[in-house]
Coordinates of C-alpha atoms in Angstrom, one line a residue:
M176 CA 0.0 0.0 0.0
R177 CA 3.0 2.3 0.6
A178 CA 3.9 1.9 -3.0
S179 CA 0.3 2.8 -4.0
L180 CA 0.4 6.0 -2.0
A181 CA 3.7 6.9 -3.6
V182 CA 2.1 6.4 -7.0
L183 CA -0.7 8.7 -6.0
G184 CA 1.7 11.4 -4.9
T185 CA 3.5 11.2 -8.2
A186 CA 0.2 11.4 -10.1
A187 CA -0.7 14.5 -8.2
L188 CA 2.6 16.2 -9.1
L189 CA 2.1 15.2 -12.8
L190 CA -1.4 16.6 -12.8
L191 CA -0.4 19.9 -11.1
A192 CA 2.2 20.4 -13.8
G193 CA -0.6 21.3 -16.1
S194 CA -1.8 20.5 -19.6
G195 CA -3.6 22.2 -22.4
P196 CA -6.4 21.1 -24.6
A197 CA -5.7 19.9 -28.1
S198 CA -7.7 18.0 -30.7
A199 CA -7.0 15.4 -33.3
D200 CA -7.7 16.0 -37.0
G201 CA -9.8 12.8 -37.5
G202 CA -7.3 11.3 -40.0
A203 CA -5.4 8.0 -39.8
D204 CA -3.0 7.5 -36.9
Q205 CA -4.7 10.3 -34.9
T206 CA -6.4 10.1 -31.5
F207 CA -9.5 8.0 -31.7
T208 CA -12.1 6.2 -29.6
I209 CA -12.7 2.5 -29.8
K210 CA -16.4 2.1 -30.5
D211 CA -16.8 -1.7 -30.5
P212 CA -18.9 -2.6 -27.4
R213 CA -17.1 -6.0 -27.3
I214 CA -13.8 -4.3 -26.5
T215 CA -14.1 -3.3 -22.9
E216 CA -10.5 -4.2 -21.7
S217 CA -8.2 -3.1 -24.5
S218 CA -4.9 -4.3 -23.0
G219 CA -2.5 -4.4 -25.9
L220 CA -1.9 -2.3 -29.1
A221 CA 0.0 -2.9 -32.3
A222 CA 0.1 -0.8 -35.5
S223 CA -0.5 -2.8 -38.6
R224 CA 2.2 -2.6 -41.2
I225 CA 0.1 -3.7 -44.2
H226 CA -3.1 -1.9 -43.4
P227 CA -2.3 1.8 -42.9
G228 CA -4.1 3.4 -39.9
V229 CA -5.3 0.1 -38.5
Y230 CA -4.4 -1.0 -34.9
W231 CA -4.7 -4.5 -33.5
T232 CA -6.0 -4.9 -29.9
H233 CA -7.6 -7.5 -27.6
N234 CA -9.4 -7.8 -24.3
D235 CA -7.6 -8.6 -21.1
S236 CA -9.3 -11.7 -19.9
E237 CA -12.5 -13.8 -20.1
D238 CA -13.1 -13.0 -23.8
G239 CA -11.7 -15.9 -25.7
P240 CA -9.1 -16.3 -28.5
Y241 CA -10.1 -13.1 -30.3
L242 CA -8.1 -10.2 -31.8
Y243 CA -9.7 -7.0 -33.2
A244 CA -8.5 -4.7 -35.9
V245 CA -9.6 -1.1 -35.3
D246 CA -9.5 1.7 -38.0
S247 CA -8.1 4.8 -36.4
R248 CA -10.0 7.0 -38.9
T249 CA -13.4 5.9 -37.5
G250 CA -12.8 3.9 -34.3
E251 CA -14.7 1.0 -35.9
T252 CA -13.6 -2.6 -35.8
V253 CA -12.8 -3.7 -39.4
A254 CA -11.7 -7.3 -38.6
T255 CA -12.2 -9.9 -35.9
V256 CA -9.7 -12.8 -35.8
T257 CA -10.5 -16.0 -34.0
M258 CA -7.3 -17.9 -33.1
T259 CA -7.4 -21.7 -33.3
G260 CA -4.7 -24.2 -32.3
V261 CA -4.3 -22.7 -28.8
G262 CA -5.8 -23.5 -25.5
E263 CA -8.2 -21.3 -23.5
P264 CA -6.5 -17.9 -23.0
R265 CA -6.0 -16.9 -19.3
D266 CA -4.8 -13.3 -19.1
V267 CA -3.9 -11.8 -22.5
E268 CA -1.9 -8.6 -21.9
A269 CA 0.1 -7.7 -25.0
I270 CA 0.4 -7.8 -28.8
S271 CA 3.3 -7.0 -31.1
L272 CA 4.2 -7.3 -34.7
G273 CA 7.4 -9.1 -35.8
P274 CA 9.6 -8.5 -38.8
D275 CA 8.3 -11.8 -40.2
G276 CA 4.8 -10.3 -40.6
N277 CA 3.4 -12.3 -37.7
L278 CA 1.4 -11.1 -34.8
Y279 CA 2.7 -12.2 -31.4
V280 CA 0.1 -12.3 -28.6
G281 CA 1.3 -12.4 -25.0
D282 CA -0.9 -14.5 -22.6
I283 CA 1.5 -13.5 -19.9
G284 CA -0.6 -11.9 -17.1
D285 CA -0.6 -13.4 -13.6
N286 CA -2.3 -11.2 -11.0
L287 CA -1.2 -13.5 -8.3
D288 CA 2.5 -12.9 -9.1
G289 CA 3.7 -16.5 -9.7
S290 CA 0.6 -18.7 -9.4
W291 CA 1.2 -20.2 -12.9
D292 CA 4.4 -22.1 -13.6
H293 CA 4.3 -21.1 -17.2
V294 CA 2.6 -18.7 -19.6
W295 CA 2.0 -18.6 -23.3
I296 CA 2.8 -16.7 -26.5
Y297 CA 0.7 -17.1 -29.6
R298 CA 2.0 -16.4 -33.0
L299 CA -0.1 -16.0 -36.2
P300 CA 0.2 -14.3 -39.5
E301 CA -1.3 -10.9 -39.8
P302 CA -4.3 -11.3 -42.2
K303 CA -3.7 -9.7 -45.6
V304 CA -7.4 -9.0 -46.1
L305 CA -9.4 -7.4 -43.3
G306 CA -12.6 -9.2 -42.3
D307 CA -13.9 -11.8 -39.8
V308 CA -11.5 -14.7 -40.2
T309 CA -10.3 -17.8 -38.3
V310 CA -6.5 -18.2 -38.2
R311 CA -4.5 -21.0 -36.9
A312 CA -1.9 -19.9 -34.3
T313 CA 1.2 -21.5 -32.9
Q314 CA 1.4 -21.7 -29.1
F315 CA 4.7 -21.4 -27.3
D316 CA 5.2 -22.3 -23.6
V317 CA 7.2 -19.7 -21.7
T318 CA 8.9 -19.7 -18.3
Y319 CA 11.3 -17.3 -16.5
A320 CA 14.8 -18.3 -15.4
D321 CA 14.3 -16.7 -12.0
G322 CA 10.8 -18.1 -11.4
A323 CA 7.2 -17.3 -12.3
R324 CA 5.9 -13.7 -12.2
N325 CA 3.3 -11.3 -13.5
A326 CA 3.9 -9.5 -16.8
E327 CA 1.9 -7.2 -19.2
A328 CA 4.5 -6.1 -21.8
L329 CA 5.7 -8.2 -24.7
M330 CA 7.8 -6.6 -27.5
V331 CA 9.2 -8.1 -30.7
H332 CA 12.3 -6.5 -32.0
P333 CA 11.6 -5.2 -35.5
K334 CA 15.0 -6.2 -36.8
T335 CA 16.1 -9.4 -35.0
G336 CA 12.6 -10.8 -34.3
R337 CA 13.6 -11.7 -30.8
V338 CA 10.8 -11.5 -28.2
W339 CA 11.2 -9.5 -25.0
I340 CA 9.0 -9.4 -21.9
A341 CA 8.9 -6.8 -19.1
S342 CA 7.5 -8.0 -15.8
K343 CA 5.2 -5.9 -13.6
N344 CA 5.7 -5.3 -10.0
E345 CA 5.0 -2.4 -7.6
D346 CA 8.6 -2.4 -6.5
G347 CA 10.0 -2.5 -10.1
G348 CA 10.1 -5.2 -12.7
G349 CA 12.6 -6.8 -15.0
L350 CA 13.3 -6.9 -18.7
Y351 CA 13.5 -10.5 -20.0
E352 CA 15.2 -11.7 -23.1
G353 CA 13.7 -14.6 -25.0
P354 CA 15.6 -17.2 -27.0
A355 CA 16.8 -16.2 -30.5
H356 CA 14.0 -18.4 -31.9
L357 CA 10.9 -19.6 -30.1
S358 CA 10.3 -23.3 -30.0
A359 CA 6.9 -24.9 -30.2
G360 CA 8.2 -28.2 -29.1
G361 CA 9.6 -27.3 -25.8
N362 CA 9.9 -24.7 -23.0
N363 CA 11.1 -21.2 -23.9
V364 CA 13.1 -19.7 -21.1
F365 CA 13.3 -15.9 -20.7
R366 CA 16.2 -14.5 -18.8
R367 CA 16.3 -11.3 -16.8
V368 CA 18.8 -8.8 -18.3
A369 CA 17.8 -5.4 -16.9
E370 CA 15.8 -3.7 -14.2
V371 CA 12.8 -1.6 -15.2
P372 CA 10.0 0.3 -13.5
W373 CA 6.4 -0.8 -13.1
V374 CA 5.5 -1.6 -16.7
T375 CA 2.1 -2.2 -18.2
D376 CA 3.2 -2.3 -21.9
G377 CA 6.1 -1.5 -24.2
A378 CA 7.0 -0.9 -27.8
F379 CA 10.1 -0.8 -30.0
S380 CA 10.6 2.0 -32.4
P381 CA 10.3 0.8 -36.1
D382 CA 14.1 1.0 -36.5
G383 CA 14.7 -0.9 -33.2
T384 CA 16.9 1.7 -31.6
R385 CA 14.5 2.8 -28.9
L386 CA 12.3 0.9 -26.4
V387 CA 9.4 2.7 -24.7
L388 CA 8.0 1.3 -21.5
R389 CA 4.8 2.7 -20.0
G390 CA 3.2 2.3 -16.6
Y391 CA 0.0 3.7 -15.0
L392 CA 1.4 7.2 -14.6
G393 CA 4.0 7.8 -17.3
A394 CA 6.4 6.3 -19.8
D395 CA 10.2 6.2 -20.4
A396 CA 12.1 5.8 -23.6
Y397 CA 15.5 3.9 -23.6
T398 CA 18.1 3.7 -26.2
F399 CA 18.4 0.0 -27.2
D400 CA 21.6 -1.5 -28.7
D401 CA 22.5 -5.1 -29.0
G402 CA 20.0 -6.1 -26.4
K403 CA 21.1 -3.6 -23.9
L404 CA 19.2 -0.6 -22.4
G405 CA 21.0 2.7 -22.7
D406 CA 20.1 6.3 -21.9
E407 CA 16.7 6.8 -20.3
R408 CA 14.4 9.8 -21.1
G409 CA 11.0 10.6 -19.8
V410 CA 8.1 10.6 -22.2
G411 CA 5.2 13.1 -22.0
A412 CA 2.6 10.3 -21.9
P413 CA -1.0 11.2 -21.3
F414 CA -2.4 10.4 -17.9
M415 CA -5.3 7.9 -18.5
M416 CA -7.8 6.2 -16.2
Q417 CA -6.1 2.8 -16.6
A418 CA -3.0 3.1 -18.8
E419 CA -2.5 -0.3 -20.4
S420 CA -1.0 -0.1 -23.9
V421 CA 1.4 1.7 -26.2
T422 CA 2.7 1.3 -29.7
Y423 CA 4.6 3.3 -32.3
T424 CA 2.8 4.3 -35.4
A425 CA 4.0 2.3 -38.4
D426 CA 6.1 5.2 -39.6
G427 CA 7.6 5.9 -36.2
T428 CA 6.5 9.5 -36.1
A429 CA 4.3 9.1 -33.0
L430 CA 3.4 7.0 -30.1
M431 CA -0.2 5.8 -29.5
F432 CA -1.3 5.3 -25.9
G433 CA -4.4 3.2 -25.0
S434 CA -6.3 2.3 -21.9
E435 CA -9.0 -0.1 -20.7
G436 CA -12.7 0.6 -20.5
K437 CA -15.7 0.6 -22.8
G438 CA -15.3 3.4 -25.4
S439 CA -11.7 3.9 -24.4
Q440 CA -9.5 6.4 -26.2
V441 CA -6.2 5.8 -28.0
R442 CA -4.2 9.0 -27.9
R443 CA -1.4 10.1 -30.2
L444 CA 1.8 11.7 -29.0
D445 CA 4.2 13.0 -31.6
V446 CA 7.8 11.8 -31.3
K447 CA 10.4 14.5 -30.9
G448 CA 12.9 14.7 -33.7
T449 CA 10.7 13.3 -36.5
N450 CA 8.8 15.0 -39.3
A451 CA 5.6 14.8 -37.4
A452 CA 3.9 18.1 -36.4
Q453 CA 4.9 19.2 -32.9
S454 CA 2.1 21.7 -32.2
T455 CA -0.3 19.3 -30.4
P456 CA 1.8 16.5 -28.7
V457 CA -0.9 15.3 -26.4
P458 CA -4.6 15.7 -27.0
S459 CA -6.8 16.6 -24.0
A460 CA -9.3 13.8 -23.2
S461 CA -13.0 14.3 -22.6
D462 CA -12.5 12.5 -19.2
G463 CA -10.4 15.4 -18.0
S464 CA -7.2 13.4 -17.8
S465 CA -3.9 15.2 -18.4
S466 CA -0.5 14.9 -19.9
A467 CA 2.8 14.6 -17.9
G468 CA 4.7 16.6 -20.4
G469 CA 5.4 17.7 -24.0
P470 CA 6.5 15.8 -27.1
A471 CA 7.5 12.2 -26.7
E472 CA 11.1 11.7 -25.5
A473 CA 11.3 15.3 -24.6
G474 CA 12.4 14.6 -21.1
G475 CA 10.5 14.5 -17.8
K476 CA 11.1 18.2 -17.2
A477 CA 8.9 19.2 -20.1
S478 CA 5.8 19.1 -17.9
G479 CA 5.6 22.7 -16.6
G480 CA 6.8 26.3 -17.2
E481 CA 8.2 27.3 -20.6
K482 CA 9.1 23.7 -21.6
G483 CA 5.6 22.5 -20.8
E484 CA 4.1 25.4 -22.9
E485 CA 6.3 24.6 -25.8
G486 CA 4.8 21.1 -25.8
G487 CA 1.3 22.4 -25.7
G488 CA 1.4 22.2 -21.9
S489 CA -0.3 25.0 -20.0
G490 CA -2.6 26.9 -22.3
G491 CA -6.3 27.4 -22.0
S492 CA -8.6 29.3 -19.7
A493 CA -8.8 29.1 -16.0
T494 CA -12.1 27.3 -16.3
G495 CA -10.6 24.7 -18.6
K496 CA -7.7 24.1 -16.2
G497 CA -10.1 23.7 -13.4
K498 CA -12.1 21.1 -15.3
A499 CA -8.9 19.2 -16.2
L500 CA -7.7 19.4 -12.6
F501 CA -11.0 18.0 -11.3
G502 CA -11.2 15.3 -13.9
G503 CA -7.5 14.4 -13.3
L504 CA -8.2 14.1 -9.5
I505 CA -11.0 11.7 -10.3
A506 CA -8.6 9.7 -12.5
I507 CA -6.1 9.5 -9.7
I508 CA -8.7 8.2 -7.3
A509 CA -9.7 5.6 -9.9
V510 CA -6.1 4.4 -10.2
W511 CA -5.8 4.2 -6.5
L512 CA -8.9 2.0 -6.3
V513 CA -7.5 -0.3 -9.0
L514 CA -4.3 -0.6 -7.1
R515 CA -6.1 -1.2 -3.8
T516 CA -8.3 -3.9 -5.4
K517 CA -5.3 -5.7 -6.9
S518 CA -3.4 -5.5 -3.6
R519 CA -6.4 -7.1 -1.7
R520 CA -6.5 -9.9 -4.4
T521 CA -2.9 -10.8 -3.7
G522 CA -3.1 -10.4 0.0
G523 CA -0.9 -7.3 -0.1

């Protein structure tokens, strides 16, 4: 619970840093709302490389072997994929696209932190034609060299195809390296290679040189070279009710942040140093949630003062700021309730 209180304190500081309203233009790869009533726990996000503007997602648990393709232009589901060849999914938390054109789905959640001695990864080809289809997937058994644990982030490197997992823990998690090639005929052991903060999802940049890891209250970008984490920089991620997913756009010019809940939003954040427009780095949500800073990878200090304003930070009327503050406080309370519930489930 002490960790939960620390999280709340951090959230309050991020909220008081301020944020300004901005709106998406309604085109592809812009902020959008998921309209499908079946998608109530969007827990993973991956940008399609063969269907521009389309994002793959899935529910957290108790949904079945289903993936959904959502068009960012409309928020409508344009394909539903039913996976066969796999067992009953338990706690699907992440999805990523590999350089081989396959979707990798991480059934890696474990809210009891080690109650399952193994978890699963499902691999299937990304459908070339969008529609309701049934696709046979390959199932891989996964264990960790240092024992079972909870995880919500699975990332496939866009150059090497190696799968990485980041575990989730209030006191900090680990980054785990998978084998060079997954084996369907045996156990795939993932080994801890680095320490990371509390992670709910992650994504590699399209060129594989950066790894973004997000949590409930923010995100960090790391340089990534030969399997090693390098320099860390804060990302001005939007504060969301239950921050669960992140992916780069297919062209790498922006990050897309998602959350759970019926009618949840996916919000665009332009990446600093690309050709993307920098004027509206973080849209302001209708639920009143706020941003922790300016353009992605701009550093954690870009959340207030002149730097915050440069990233679209502190504009707007006093009334608008008050509404954002009130809504943000509600969001903080909601996150606290989530943490408290999960702590009770695990006896914490």
